[in-house]
Amino acid sequence: MKKKLNAQYWNKRYLEDNIPWDVGNITTPIQDYFENLGEEAKTLKILVPGSGTGHEAQYLFEKGFKNVYVCDWAELALQQFQKQVPHFPAKQLICNDFFTLDMQFDIIIEQTFFCAIDPKLREKYAAQVHSLLKENGKLIGLLFNRTFEYSPPYGGSQKEYEILFQKYFNILKMEECKNSITPRLGSELFIEFLKK
């Protein structure tokens, strides 16, 4: 029977502490990307959709990126994030469906959100990211370059992603990650897409 991937499903996963994708901190490729940006990047408006407990947002916020927003429809995940980062502005915590957001960002970070949504929604995801990004905005992050026996997560391939995203973005980078965390080594692509 197909799982209904709704807010209740994801809240239950957090309630049961059944969140194996949560590695406890920001992953190396995303950390390295932001460490290589200049100080001026700290003013950029950044969104982490499907943020879960928000390790990427926590890392950036603590490094001086004060314009970071997190979005997840699992209320328990955001509550946990609030406990971890009590000084994070409440107005930058969005408990809602990503597909209903109507805001503008300079950067959207992809970290285990794309692989958690039904593959039927991938076209909608690409269009929504495009809509949420400002002119010259970027989608950066990680996509799985493999398949899975059980889903979610839902895998995919570089070729498939190129076909999906090139309608909306200039693909600046889509390459095998050399600095993935050990369990994901050889199975991730680092992406940097520029809004068309």
Short mmCIF file of N, CA and C in Angstrom, two decimals:
data_model
loop_
_atom_site.label_atom_id
_atom_site.label_comp_id
_atom_site.label_asym_id
_atom_site.label_seq_id
_atom_site.Cartn_x
_atom_site.Cartn_y
_atom_site.Cartn_z
N MET A 1 0.84 -1.20 0.00
CA MET A 1 0.00 0.00 0.00
C MET A 1 0.88 1.26 0.00
N LYS A 2 0.52 2.22 -0.82
CA LYS A 2 1.31 3.44 -0.94
C LYS A 2 1.15 4.32 0.29
N LYS A 3 2.28 4.84 0.78
CA LYS A 3 2.24 5.74 1.94
C LYS A 3 1.65 7.08 1.54
N LYS A 4 0.87 7.66 2.46
CA LYS A 4 0.35 9.00 2.25
C LYS A 4 1.35 9.97 2.89
N LEU A 5 2.12 10.63 2.05
CA LEU A 5 3.20 11.49 2.55
C LEU A 5 2.67 12.88 2.88
N ASN A 6 1.99 12.97 4.01
CA ASN A 6 1.40 14.24 4.43
C ASN A 6 2.02 14.68 5.76
N ALA A 7 1.52 15.77 6.30
CA ALA A 7 2.07 16.31 7.55
C ALA A 7 1.98 15.29 8.69
N GLN A 8 0.88 14.54 8.74
CA GLN A 8 0.70 13.55 9.81
C GLN A 8 1.76 12.44 9.70
N TYR A 9 2.02 12.01 8.48
CA TYR A 9 3.04 10.96 8.27
C TYR A 9 4.39 11.43 8.80
N TRP A 10 4.81 12.65 8.42
CA TRP A 10 6.13 13.11 8.81
C TRP A 10 6.18 13.44 10.31
N ASN A 11 5.10 13.98 10.87
CA ASN A 11 5.08 14.20 12.32
C ASN A 11 5.26 12.90 13.08
N LYS A 12 4.60 11.84 12.58
CA LYS A 12 4.71 10.52 13.22
C LYS A 12 6.16 10.02 13.18
N ARG A 13 6.83 10.26 12.07
CA ARG A 13 8.23 9.85 11.96
C ARG A 13 9.08 10.55 13.03
N TYR A 14 8.83 11.84 13.24
CA TYR A 14 9.59 12.57 14.26
C TYR A 14 9.19 12.12 15.67
N LEU A 15 7.92 11.86 15.87
CA LEU A 15 7.44 11.40 17.16
C LEU A 15 8.09 10.07 17.55
N GLU A 16 8.26 9.20 16.56
CA GLU A 16 8.87 7.88 16.79
C GLU A 16 10.40 7.92 16.70
N ASP A 17 10.95 9.09 16.46
CA ASP A 17 12.39 9.26 16.26
C ASP A 17 12.89 8.34 15.13
N ASN A 18 12.05 8.20 14.12
CA ASN A 18 12.38 7.36 12.96
C ASN A 18 12.81 8.29 11.82
N ILE A 19 13.98 8.90 12.00
CA ILE A 19 14.47 9.92 11.06
C ILE A 19 15.93 9.63 10.67
N PRO A 20 16.16 8.51 9.99
CA PRO A 20 17.54 8.11 9.68
C PRO A 20 18.28 9.08 8.76
N TRP A 21 17.55 9.95 8.07
CA TRP A 21 18.20 10.94 7.19
C TRP A 21 18.87 12.06 7.97
N ASP A 22 18.49 12.22 9.25
CA ASP A 22 19.01 13.30 10.08
C ASP A 22 20.38 12.88 10.61
N VAL A 23 21.43 13.47 10.06
CA VAL A 23 22.79 13.06 10.44
C VAL A 23 23.33 13.87 11.62
N GLY A 24 22.53 14.78 12.16
CA GLY A 24 22.92 15.49 13.38
C GLY A 24 23.66 16.79 13.18
N ASN A 25 24.03 17.10 11.94
CA ASN A 25 24.69 18.37 11.65
C ASN A 25 24.61 18.66 10.16
N ILE A 26 25.11 19.81 9.76
CA ILE A 26 25.14 20.16 8.35
C ILE A 26 26.07 19.18 7.63
N THR A 27 25.71 18.78 6.40
CA THR A 27 26.59 17.87 5.67
C THR A 27 27.72 18.66 5.02
N THR A 28 28.84 17.97 4.83
CA THR A 28 30.08 18.62 4.37
C THR A 28 29.93 19.39 3.07
N PRO A 29 29.30 18.83 2.02
CA PRO A 29 29.25 19.59 0.76
C PRO A 29 28.55 20.94 0.89
N ILE A 30 27.48 20.98 1.65
CA ILE A 30 26.75 22.25 1.81
C ILE A 30 27.55 23.22 2.68
N GLN A 31 28.17 22.70 3.72
CA GLN A 31 29.02 23.53 4.57
C GLN A 31 30.16 24.15 3.74
N ASP A 32 30.81 23.32 2.94
CA ASP A 32 31.93 23.81 2.12
C ASP A 32 31.47 24.89 1.13
N TYR A 33 30.29 24.70 0.55
CA TYR A 33 29.77 25.69 -0.39
C TYR A 33 29.65 27.06 0.27
N PHE A 34 29.06 27.10 1.45
CA PHE A 34 28.85 28.39 2.11
C PHE A 34 30.15 28.96 2.69
N GLU A 35 31.07 28.10 3.07
CA GLU A 35 32.36 28.60 3.57
C GLU A 35 33.16 29.27 2.47
N ASN A 36 32.87 28.94 1.22
CA ASN A 36 33.60 29.53 0.10
C ASN A 36 32.94 30.78 -0.46
N LEU A 37 31.83 31.20 0.15
CA LEU A 37 31.19 32.46 -0.24
C LEU A 37 31.79 33.59 0.60
N GLY A 38 31.77 34.78 0.08
CA GLY A 38 32.32 35.93 0.83
C GLY A 38 31.38 36.40 1.93
N GLU A 39 31.87 37.34 2.70
CA GLU A 39 31.08 37.92 3.81
C GLU A 39 29.77 38.53 3.33
N GLU A 40 29.78 39.07 2.10
CA GLU A 40 28.56 39.72 1.59
C GLU A 40 27.41 38.73 1.45
N ALA A 41 27.72 37.44 1.38
CA ALA A 41 26.68 36.42 1.24
C ALA A 41 25.80 36.33 2.49
N LYS A 42 26.28 36.86 3.59
CA LYS A 42 25.54 36.74 4.85
C LYS A 42 24.25 37.56 4.86
N THR A 43 24.08 38.42 3.86
CA THR A 43 22.83 39.18 3.76
C THR A 43 21.80 38.48 2.88
N LEU A 44 22.20 37.41 2.20
CA LEU A 44 21.29 36.72 1.28
C LEU A 44 20.11 36.11 2.02
N LYS A 45 18.98 36.10 1.36
CA LYS A 45 17.78 35.48 1.91
C LYS A 45 17.76 34.03 1.45
N ILE A 46 17.78 33.12 2.42
CA ILE A 46 17.98 31.69 2.14
C ILE A 46 16.81 30.88 2.69
N LEU A 47 16.37 29.90 1.93
CA LEU A 47 15.31 28.99 2.37
C LEU A 47 15.83 27.57 2.41
N VAL A 48 15.48 26.86 3.50
CA VAL A 48 15.73 25.43 3.59
C VAL A 48 14.35 24.75 3.64
N PRO A 49 13.87 24.25 2.50
CA PRO A 49 12.55 23.59 2.49
C PRO A 49 12.67 22.14 2.96
N GLY A 50 11.60 21.64 3.58
CA GLY A 50 11.65 20.29 4.13
C GLY A 50 12.80 20.20 5.10
N SER A 51 12.92 21.22 5.93
CA SER A 51 14.12 21.44 6.75
C SER A 51 14.32 20.43 7.86
N GLY A 52 13.23 19.75 8.27
CA GLY A 52 13.37 18.84 9.41
C GLY A 52 13.88 19.60 10.61
N THR A 53 14.89 19.05 11.28
CA THR A 53 15.43 19.71 12.48
C THR A 53 16.46 20.78 12.14
N GLY A 54 16.63 21.08 10.87
CA GLY A 54 17.28 22.30 10.43
C GLY A 54 18.76 22.50 10.70
N HIS A 55 19.56 21.45 10.51
CA HIS A 55 21.00 21.60 10.80
C HIS A 55 21.68 22.61 9.88
N GLU A 56 21.24 22.67 8.62
CA GLU A 56 21.81 23.64 7.68
C GLU A 56 21.49 25.06 8.15
N ALA A 57 20.23 25.28 8.52
CA ALA A 57 19.81 26.60 8.99
C ALA A 57 20.53 26.97 10.28
N GLN A 58 20.66 26.04 11.18
CA GLN A 58 21.36 26.31 12.45
C GLN A 58 22.81 26.72 12.18
N TYR A 59 23.49 25.95 11.35
CA TYR A 59 24.88 26.25 11.03
C TYR A 59 25.00 27.66 10.45
N LEU A 60 24.17 27.97 9.45
CA LEU A 60 24.25 29.28 8.80
C LEU A 60 23.92 30.40 9.76
N PHE A 61 22.87 30.22 10.55
CA PHE A 61 22.45 31.25 11.51
C PHE A 61 23.59 31.54 12.50
N GLU A 62 24.22 30.48 12.98
CA GLU A 62 25.31 30.65 13.95
C GLU A 62 26.57 31.23 13.30
N LYS A 63 26.67 31.16 11.98
CA LYS A 63 27.80 31.75 11.26
C LYS A 63 27.51 33.19 10.81
N GLY A 64 26.34 33.71 11.18
CA GLY A 64 26.04 35.10 10.88
C GLY A 64 25.09 35.33 9.71
N PHE A 65 24.56 34.24 9.14
CA PHE A 65 23.54 34.38 8.09
C PHE A 65 22.19 34.56 8.81
N LYS A 66 21.76 35.79 8.94
CA LYS A 66 20.57 36.07 9.77
C LYS A 66 19.27 36.08 8.97
N ASN A 67 19.36 35.87 7.66
CA ASN A 67 18.17 35.95 6.81
C ASN A 67 17.81 34.56 6.27
N VAL A 68 17.90 33.57 7.16
CA VAL A 68 17.63 32.17 6.80
C VAL A 68 16.23 31.80 7.26
N TYR A 69 15.51 31.12 6.37
CA TYR A 69 14.16 30.66 6.68
C TYR A 69 14.12 29.14 6.57
N VAL A 70 13.33 28.52 7.46
CA VAL A 70 13.13 27.07 7.37
C VAL A 70 11.63 26.82 7.14
N CYS A 71 11.35 25.78 6.36
CA CYS A 71 9.97 25.41 6.07
C CYS A 71 9.82 23.91 6.19
N ASP A 72 8.87 23.50 7.00
CA ASP A 72 8.53 22.08 7.11
C ASP A 72 7.09 22.00 7.58
N TRP A 73 6.38 20.97 7.14
CA TRP A 73 5.00 20.85 7.62
C TRP A 73 4.91 19.89 8.80
N ALA A 74 6.05 19.35 9.24
CA ALA A 74 6.08 18.54 10.47
C ALA A 74 6.36 19.47 11.64
N GLU A 75 5.31 19.78 12.37
CA GLU A 75 5.43 20.74 13.48
C GLU A 75 6.45 20.28 14.51
N LEU A 76 6.51 18.97 14.76
CA LEU A 76 7.45 18.45 15.76
C LEU A 76 8.90 18.72 15.37
N ALA A 77 9.19 18.65 14.08
CA ALA A 77 10.55 18.93 13.61
C ALA A 77 10.92 20.38 13.90
N LEU A 78 10.00 21.29 13.65
CA LEU A 78 10.28 22.71 13.88
C LEU A 78 10.37 23.02 15.38
N GLN A 79 9.58 22.31 16.18
CA GLN A 79 9.68 22.49 17.63
C GLN A 79 11.06 22.06 18.13
N GLN A 80 11.55 20.97 17.58
CA GLN A 80 12.88 20.49 17.95
C GLN A 80 13.95 21.50 17.52
N PHE A 81 13.76 22.05 16.32
CA PHE A 81 14.70 23.07 15.85
C PHE A 81 14.70 24.28 16.79
N GLN A 82 13.52 24.71 17.22
CA GLN A 82 13.41 25.87 18.12
C GLN A 82 14.16 25.62 19.43
N LYS A 83 14.10 24.38 19.92
CA LYS A 83 14.83 24.04 21.16
C LYS A 83 16.34 24.11 20.93
N GLN A 84 16.78 23.65 19.75
CA GLN A 84 18.21 23.66 19.42
C GLN A 84 18.73 25.08 19.21
N VAL A 85 17.90 25.94 18.63
CA VAL A 85 18.33 27.30 18.26
C VAL A 85 17.30 28.30 18.80
N PRO A 86 17.26 28.50 20.12
CA PRO A 86 16.20 29.31 20.74
C PRO A 86 16.18 30.76 20.28
N HIS A 87 17.29 31.29 19.78
CA HIS A 87 17.33 32.70 19.35
C HIS A 87 16.96 32.88 17.88
N PHE A 88 16.65 31.78 17.19
CA PHE A 88 16.26 31.88 15.78
C PHE A 88 14.91 32.60 15.70
N PRO A 89 14.78 33.60 14.82
CA PRO A 89 13.53 34.39 14.78
C PRO A 89 12.31 33.53 14.43
N ALA A 90 11.28 33.62 15.25
CA ALA A 90 10.06 32.82 15.04
C ALA A 90 9.43 33.10 13.68
N LYS A 91 9.55 34.35 13.20
CA LYS A 91 8.93 34.70 11.91
C LYS A 91 9.63 34.01 10.73
N GLN A 92 10.81 33.43 10.98
CA GLN A 92 11.55 32.75 9.92
C GLN A 92 11.36 31.23 9.99
N LEU A 93 10.46 30.81 10.86
CA LEU A 93 10.06 29.40 10.97
C LEU A 93 8.71 29.26 10.28
N ILE A 94 8.65 28.48 9.24
CA ILE A 94 7.41 28.35 8.46
C ILE A 94 6.90 26.92 8.56
N CYS A 95 5.81 26.73 9.28
CA CYS A 95 5.18 25.41 9.36
C CYS A 95 4.07 25.39 8.32
N ASN A 96 4.43 24.90 7.14
CA ASN A 96 3.48 24.95 6.03
C ASN A 96 3.94 24.01 4.93
N ASP A 97 3.09 23.85 3.95
CA ASP A 97 3.39 23.06 2.76
C ASP A 97 4.26 23.92 1.83
N PHE A 98 5.42 23.43 1.48
CA PHE A 98 6.35 24.12 0.60
C PHE A 98 5.67 24.60 -0.69
N PHE A 99 4.76 23.79 -1.20
CA PHE A 99 4.14 24.10 -2.48
C PHE A 99 3.15 25.26 -2.41
N THR A 100 2.85 25.73 -1.20
CA THR A 100 1.94 26.88 -1.05
C THR A 100 2.70 28.17 -0.72
N LEU A 101 4.01 28.09 -0.56
CA LEU A 101 4.80 29.28 -0.20
C LEU A 101 4.73 30.32 -1.32
N ASP A 102 4.71 31.58 -0.89
CA ASP A 102 4.70 32.68 -1.85
C ASP A 102 5.63 33.77 -1.32
N MET A 103 6.93 33.53 -1.47
CA MET A 103 7.96 34.46 -0.99
C MET A 103 9.06 34.49 -2.05
N GLN A 104 10.13 35.23 -1.76
CA GLN A 104 11.26 35.30 -2.69
C GLN A 104 12.56 35.12 -1.93
N PHE A 105 13.47 34.35 -2.53
CA PHE A 105 14.74 34.02 -1.89
C PHE A 105 15.88 34.14 -2.89
N ASP A 106 17.09 34.34 -2.34
CA ASP A 106 18.29 34.36 -3.17
C ASP A 106 18.84 32.95 -3.40
N ILE A 107 18.73 32.13 -2.36
CA ILE A 107 19.23 30.75 -2.42
C ILE A 107 18.22 29.82 -1.77
N ILE A 108 18.00 28.68 -2.41
CA ILE A 108 17.23 27.59 -1.80
C ILE A 108 18.18 26.41 -1.67
N ILE A 109 18.19 25.81 -0.50
CA ILE A 109 19.09 24.68 -0.22
C ILE A 109 18.31 23.37 -0.32
N GLU A 110 18.80 22.48 -1.14
CA GLU A 110 18.19 21.15 -1.28
C GLU A 110 19.00 20.14 -0.47
N GLN A 111 18.37 19.61 0.57
CA GLN A 111 19.02 18.61 1.43
C GLN A 111 17.95 17.62 1.90
N THR A 112 17.85 16.50 1.22
CA THR A 112 16.91 15.40 1.52
C THR A 112 15.42 15.80 1.51
N PHE A 113 15.07 16.87 0.81
CA PHE A 113 13.65 17.20 0.65
C PHE A 113 13.13 16.63 -0.67
N PHE A 114 13.84 16.89 -1.74
CA PHE A 114 13.44 16.41 -3.06
C PHE A 114 13.22 14.88 -3.06
N CYS A 115 14.07 14.15 -2.36
CA CYS A 115 13.96 12.69 -2.33
C CYS A 115 12.84 12.19 -1.43
N ALA A 116 12.24 13.10 -0.65
CA ALA A 116 11.17 12.71 0.28
C ALA A 116 9.78 12.94 -0.29
N ILE A 117 9.70 13.64 -1.42
CA ILE A 117 8.38 13.90 -2.01
C ILE A 117 8.09 12.87 -3.10
N ASP A 118 6.82 12.63 -3.32
CA ASP A 118 6.40 11.70 -4.37
C ASP A 118 7.01 12.14 -5.71
N PRO A 119 7.65 11.23 -6.44
CA PRO A 119 8.25 11.61 -7.73
C PRO A 119 7.28 12.28 -8.70
N LYS A 120 5.98 12.04 -8.54
CA LYS A 120 4.98 12.72 -9.39
C LYS A 120 5.00 14.23 -9.19
N LEU A 121 5.56 14.67 -8.05
CA LEU A 121 5.58 16.10 -7.73
C LEU A 121 6.89 16.78 -8.14
N ARG A 122 7.78 16.06 -8.80
CA ARG A 122 9.09 16.63 -9.10
C ARG A 122 9.02 17.81 -10.06
N GLU A 123 8.18 17.72 -11.05
CA GLU A 123 8.01 18.84 -11.98
C GLU A 123 7.46 20.06 -11.23
N LYS A 124 6.52 19.80 -10.34
CA LYS A 124 5.93 20.88 -9.53
C LYS A 124 6.99 21.49 -8.61
N TYR A 125 7.87 20.64 -8.08
CA TYR A 125 8.97 21.10 -7.22
C TYR A 125 9.87 22.06 -8.01
N ALA A 126 10.29 21.64 -9.20
CA ALA A 126 11.19 22.47 -10.01
C ALA A 126 10.54 23.82 -10.32
N ALA A 127 9.25 23.79 -10.68
CA ALA A 127 8.53 25.03 -10.99
C ALA A 127 8.39 25.91 -9.75
N GLN A 128 8.14 25.31 -8.59
CA GLN A 128 7.98 26.09 -7.37
C GLN A 128 9.30 26.71 -6.93
N VAL A 129 10.38 25.96 -7.02
CA VAL A 129 11.70 26.53 -6.68
C VAL A 129 11.98 27.73 -7.59
N HIS A 130 11.72 27.56 -8.87
CA HIS A 130 11.93 28.64 -9.84
C HIS A 130 11.10 29.87 -9.44
N SER A 131 9.86 29.64 -9.05
CA SER A 131 8.96 30.73 -8.67
C SER A 131 9.43 31.45 -7.40
N LEU A 132 10.01 30.70 -6.47
CA LEU A 132 10.42 31.27 -5.19
C LEU A 132 11.75 32.02 -5.25
N LEU A 133 12.53 31.74 -6.29
CA LEU A 133 13.84 32.38 -6.39
C LEU A 133 13.74 33.76 -7.06
N LYS A 134 14.52 34.69 -6.55
CA LYS A 134 14.64 36.00 -7.17
C LYS A 134 15.42 35.86 -8.49
N GLU A 135 15.46 36.91 -9.25
CA GLU A 135 16.30 36.93 -10.44
C GLU A 135 17.75 36.63 -10.03
N ASN A 136 18.40 35.76 -10.77
CA ASN A 136 19.77 35.30 -10.46
C ASN A 136 19.84 34.46 -9.19
N GLY A 137 18.69 33.98 -8.74
CA GLY A 137 18.67 33.11 -7.57
C GLY A 137 19.19 31.72 -7.91
N LYS A 138 19.60 30.99 -6.87
CA LYS A 138 20.20 29.67 -7.07
C LYS A 138 19.56 28.59 -6.20
N LEU A 139 19.47 27.41 -6.77
CA LEU A 139 19.16 26.19 -6.02
C LEU A 139 20.49 25.47 -5.87
N ILE A 140 20.88 25.22 -4.62
CA ILE A 140 22.14 24.48 -4.39
C ILE A 140 21.86 23.33 -3.44
N GLY A 141 22.69 22.31 -3.50
CA GLY A 141 22.54 21.23 -2.54
C GLY A 141 22.87 19.87 -3.13
N LEU A 142 22.12 18.87 -2.67
CA LEU A 142 22.45 17.49 -2.97
C LEU A 142 21.24 16.72 -3.48
N LEU A 143 21.48 15.87 -4.47
CA LEU A 143 20.46 14.95 -4.97
C LEU A 143 21.06 13.55 -4.98
N PHE A 144 20.23 12.55 -4.67
CA PHE A 144 20.72 11.17 -4.73
C PHE A 144 20.89 10.72 -6.18
N ASN A 145 22.00 10.07 -6.45
CA ASN A 145 22.28 9.51 -7.77
C ASN A 145 22.27 7.98 -7.64
N ARG A 146 21.13 7.47 -7.22
CA ARG A 146 20.97 6.04 -6.98
C ARG A 146 19.48 5.73 -6.78
N THR A 147 19.16 4.45 -6.75
CA THR A 147 17.79 4.03 -6.45
C THR A 147 17.76 3.40 -5.06
N PHE A 148 16.56 3.25 -4.52
CA PHE A 148 16.38 2.67 -3.19
C PHE A 148 15.37 1.54 -3.26
N GLU A 149 15.60 0.53 -2.43
CA GLU A 149 14.68 -0.61 -2.40
C GLU A 149 13.35 -0.21 -1.79
N TYR A 150 13.40 0.61 -0.74
CA TYR A 150 12.19 1.08 -0.07
C TYR A 150 12.12 2.60 -0.18
N SER A 151 10.92 3.13 -0.27
CA SER A 151 10.78 4.58 -0.43
C SER A 151 9.71 5.13 0.51
N PRO A 152 9.81 6.42 0.94
CA PRO A 152 10.93 7.29 0.67
C PRO A 152 12.20 6.85 1.42
N PRO A 153 13.40 7.28 1.00
CA PRO A 153 13.68 8.25 -0.05
C PRO A 153 13.50 7.67 -1.45
N TYR A 154 13.19 8.57 -2.37
CA TYR A 154 13.08 8.22 -3.78
C TYR A 154 14.36 8.67 -4.47
N GLY A 155 14.97 7.78 -5.20
CA GLY A 155 16.23 8.11 -5.87
C GLY A 155 16.01 8.68 -7.25
N GLY A 156 17.08 8.69 -8.02
CA GLY A 156 17.03 9.20 -9.37
C GLY A 156 18.41 9.18 -9.99
N SER A 157 18.52 9.76 -11.19
CA SER A 157 19.79 9.76 -11.91
C SER A 157 20.10 11.15 -12.44
N GLN A 158 21.36 11.37 -12.74
CA GLN A 158 21.79 12.65 -13.27
C GLN A 158 21.05 13.00 -14.56
N LYS A 159 20.90 12.03 -15.43
CA LYS A 159 20.22 12.27 -16.70
C LYS A 159 18.78 12.74 -16.47
N GLU A 160 18.12 12.04 -15.58
CA GLU A 160 16.73 12.38 -15.23
C GLU A 160 16.63 13.81 -14.69
N TYR A 161 17.57 14.18 -13.82
CA TYR A 161 17.56 15.53 -13.23
C TYR A 161 17.84 16.59 -14.29
N GLU A 162 18.76 16.30 -15.20
CA GLU A 162 19.06 17.27 -16.26
C GLU A 162 17.81 17.58 -17.07
N ILE A 163 17.07 16.54 -17.43
CA ILE A 163 15.84 16.72 -18.21
C ILE A 163 14.82 17.54 -17.42
N LEU A 164 14.68 17.23 -16.14
CA LEU A 164 13.70 17.91 -15.29
C LEU A 164 14.02 19.39 -15.08
N PHE A 165 15.27 19.69 -14.73
CA PHE A 165 15.59 21.03 -14.27
C PHE A 165 16.00 22.01 -15.37
N GLN A 166 16.45 21.52 -16.53
CA GLN A 166 17.00 22.45 -17.51
C GLN A 166 15.95 23.39 -18.11
N LYS A 167 14.70 23.06 -17.94
CA LYS A 167 13.61 23.94 -18.39
C LYS A 167 13.58 25.24 -17.57
N TYR A 168 13.98 25.13 -16.30
CA TYR A 168 13.84 26.25 -15.37
C TYR A 168 15.18 26.88 -14.98
N PHE A 169 16.26 26.14 -15.17
CA PHE A 169 17.56 26.58 -14.63
C PHE A 169 18.69 26.36 -15.63
N ASN A 170 19.72 27.20 -15.49
CA ASN A 170 21.01 26.92 -16.12
C ASN A 170 21.78 26.05 -15.13
N ILE A 171 22.22 24.91 -15.58
CA ILE A 171 22.92 23.98 -14.70
C ILE A 171 24.40 24.37 -14.63
N LEU A 172 24.76 25.05 -13.56
CA LEU A 172 26.14 25.48 -13.37
C LEU A 172 27.01 24.32 -12.91
N LYS A 173 26.41 23.46 -12.09
CA LYS A 173 27.16 22.32 -11.56
C LYS A 173 26.19 21.19 -11.24
N MET A 174 26.55 20.00 -11.68
CA MET A 174 25.86 18.78 -11.26
C MET A 174 26.90 17.67 -11.40
N GLU A 175 27.53 17.38 -10.28
CA GLU A 175 28.65 16.44 -10.34
C GLU A 175 28.70 15.57 -9.10
N GLU A 176 29.34 14.42 -9.26
CA GLU A 176 29.46 13.50 -8.13
C GLU A 176 30.18 14.19 -6.99
N CYS A 177 29.62 14.05 -5.82
CA CYS A 177 30.18 14.64 -4.61
C CYS A 177 31.42 13.88 -4.18
N LYS A 178 32.50 14.57 -3.96
CA LYS A 178 33.74 13.93 -3.47
C LYS A 178 33.85 14.05 -1.95
N ASN A 179 32.99 14.88 -1.36
CA ASN A 179 33.11 15.13 0.08
C ASN A 179 31.80 14.81 0.82
N SER A 180 31.05 13.83 0.31
CA SER A 180 29.82 13.39 0.99
C SER A 180 30.17 12.79 2.34
N ILE A 181 29.19 12.74 3.22
CA ILE A 181 29.39 12.00 4.46
C ILE A 181 29.54 10.52 4.09
N THR A 182 30.23 9.76 4.90
CA THR A 182 30.61 8.38 4.56
C THR A 182 29.45 7.51 4.08
N PRO A 183 28.29 7.48 4.77
CA PRO A 183 27.22 6.58 4.30
C PRO A 183 26.68 6.94 2.91
N ARG A 184 26.90 8.17 2.45
CA ARG A 184 26.35 8.60 1.16
C ARG A 184 27.41 8.76 0.08
N LEU A 185 28.65 8.42 0.40
CA LEU A 185 29.74 8.57 -0.56
C LEU A 185 29.47 7.75 -1.81
N GLY A 186 29.61 8.39 -2.96
CA GLY A 186 29.39 7.71 -4.24
C GLY A 186 27.94 7.67 -4.68
N SER A 187 27.05 8.25 -3.88
CA SER A 187 25.63 8.19 -4.23
C SER A 187 24.96 9.56 -4.28
N GLU A 188 25.77 10.64 -4.22
CA GLU A 188 25.20 11.99 -4.23
C GLU A 188 25.79 12.83 -5.34
N LEU A 189 24.95 13.74 -5.84
CA LEU A 189 25.39 14.76 -6.79
C LEU A 189 25.29 16.11 -6.10
N PHE A 190 26.33 16.93 -6.25
CA PHE A 190 26.23 18.30 -5.78
C PHE A 190 25.67 19.13 -6.92
N ILE A 191 24.69 19.97 -6.62
CA ILE A 191 24.06 20.78 -7.67
C ILE A 191 24.18 22.27 -7.34
N GLU A 192 24.32 23.06 -8.40
CA GLU A 192 24.24 24.51 -8.32
C GLU A 192 23.53 24.95 -9.60
N PHE A 193 22.26 25.35 -9.45
CA PHE A 193 21.44 25.73 -10.58
C PHE A 193 21.10 27.21 -10.48
N LEU A 194 21.20 27.91 -11.59
CA LEU A 194 20.90 29.34 -11.67
C LEU A 194 19.54 29.52 -12.35
N LYS A 195 18.67 30.28 -11.72
CA LYS A 195 17.33 30.51 -12.28
C LYS A 195 17.42 31.13 -13.67
N LYS A 196 16.67 30.58 -14.61
CA LYS A 196 16.57 31.16 -15.96
C LYS A 196 15.61 32.33 -15.94
#
